[in-house]
Amino acid sequence: MTETAPSVQAELDRLRGSIDNIDAAVVHMLAERFKATQQVGLLKARNHLPPADPAREARQIARLRSLAESARLDPAFAEKLLNFIVAEVIRHHERIADGSPADS
């Protein structure tokens, strides 16, 4: 392995520190999002509403794709990420509706 120049290593460390901070913020934001969606799941269960809302999901995908484009992020990636998150939310809502703990 070749030795990295100190100035290059310092810049890598700076950039990686920024990435680490962003990753931490993403995790905290996801935790907050899941707290909110858990409340939605409880409300849906109490009112016998279905765990999934395809019309809302479609609106959210369109909204997120537009936000991604504005942020110069690949809209297809943003959609995949939202689909992953929504699938987990629906799983939680189904567990809540069945009377199971949402996070197990």
XYZ file of C-alpha atoms in Angstrom:
104
model
C 0.000 0.000 0.000
C 1.323 3.442 -0.874
C 1.803 6.130 1.725
C -0.649 9.033 1.570
C 0.697 12.561 1.640
C -0.151 14.318 4.938
C -2.147 17.039 3.174
C -4.205 14.442 1.307
C -4.774 12.465 4.510
C -5.868 15.618 6.326
C -8.386 16.390 3.575
C -9.667 12.782 3.616
C -10.071 12.961 7.387
C -11.945 16.270 7.117
C -14.299 14.950 4.439
C -14.851 11.679 6.280
C -15.631 13.591 9.468
C -18.274 15.517 7.555
C -19.692 12.251 6.184
C -19.799 10.785 9.693
C -21.714 13.821 10.955
C -24.182 13.600 8.076
C -24.669 9.857 8.719
C -25.431 10.587 12.368
C -27.951 13.244 11.362
C -29.615 10.830 8.907
C -29.958 8.184 11.634
C -31.465 10.700 14.059
C -33.857 12.009 11.399
C -34.958 8.453 10.554
C -35.550 7.769 14.243
C -37.763 10.869 14.437
C -39.590 9.828 11.275
C -40.284 6.378 12.709
C -41.568 7.913 15.963
C -44.068 9.905 13.902
C -45.058 6.945 11.741
C -45.560 4.821 14.858
C -48.133 7.373 16.000
C -49.779 7.133 12.575
C -49.837 3.333 12.946
C -51.497 3.576 16.347
C -54.091 6.012 15.009
C -54.803 3.758 12.033
C -55.138 0.679 14.251
C -57.525 2.432 16.662
C -59.682 3.527 13.743
C -59.460 0.266 11.776
C -57.685 1.884 8.825
C -55.435 -0.185 6.545
C -51.685 -0.155 7.288
C -50.833 0.977 3.748
C -52.085 4.032 1.875
C -51.052 3.572 -1.778
C -52.350 7.004 -2.851
C -50.301 8.745 -0.136
C -47.259 6.649 -1.027
C -47.561 7.649 -4.706
C -47.797 11.335 -3.743
C -44.780 10.987 -1.465
C -42.733 9.290 -4.189
C -43.524 12.072 -6.653
C -42.713 14.689 -3.997
C -39.439 13.023 -3.044
C -38.380 12.592 -6.674
C -38.954 16.318 -7.212
C -36.997 17.190 -4.065
C -34.190 14.887 -5.186
C -34.010 16.562 -8.578
C -33.828 19.980 -6.907
C -31.056 18.717 -4.636
C -29.177 17.154 -7.579
C -29.694 13.659 -6.168
C -30.651 10.754 -8.410
C -34.479 10.607 -8.224
C -34.433 6.838 -8.797
C -32.180 6.431 -5.751
C -34.463 8.671 -3.675
C -37.466 6.590 -4.736
C -35.709 3.329 -3.808
C -34.831 4.774 -0.410
C -38.398 5.924 0.230
C -39.796 2.561 -0.898
C -37.470 0.816 1.568
C -38.546 3.119 4.399
C -42.256 2.841 3.541
C -42.042 -0.970 3.467
C -40.625 -0.897 6.988
C -43.306 1.554 8.135
C -46.053 -0.687 6.720
C -44.505 -3.673 8.490
C -44.636 -1.701 11.747
C -48.247 -0.659 11.086
C -49.242 -4.273 10.438
C -47.649 -5.331 13.728
C -49.430 -2.533 15.587
C -52.753 -3.540 13.999
C -52.139 -7.163 15.044
C -51.346 -6.046 18.601
C -47.645 -6.930 18.318
C -44.814 -4.584 19.312
C -43.889 -2.457 16.292
C -40.138 -2.757 16.723
C -39.724 -6.491 17.287
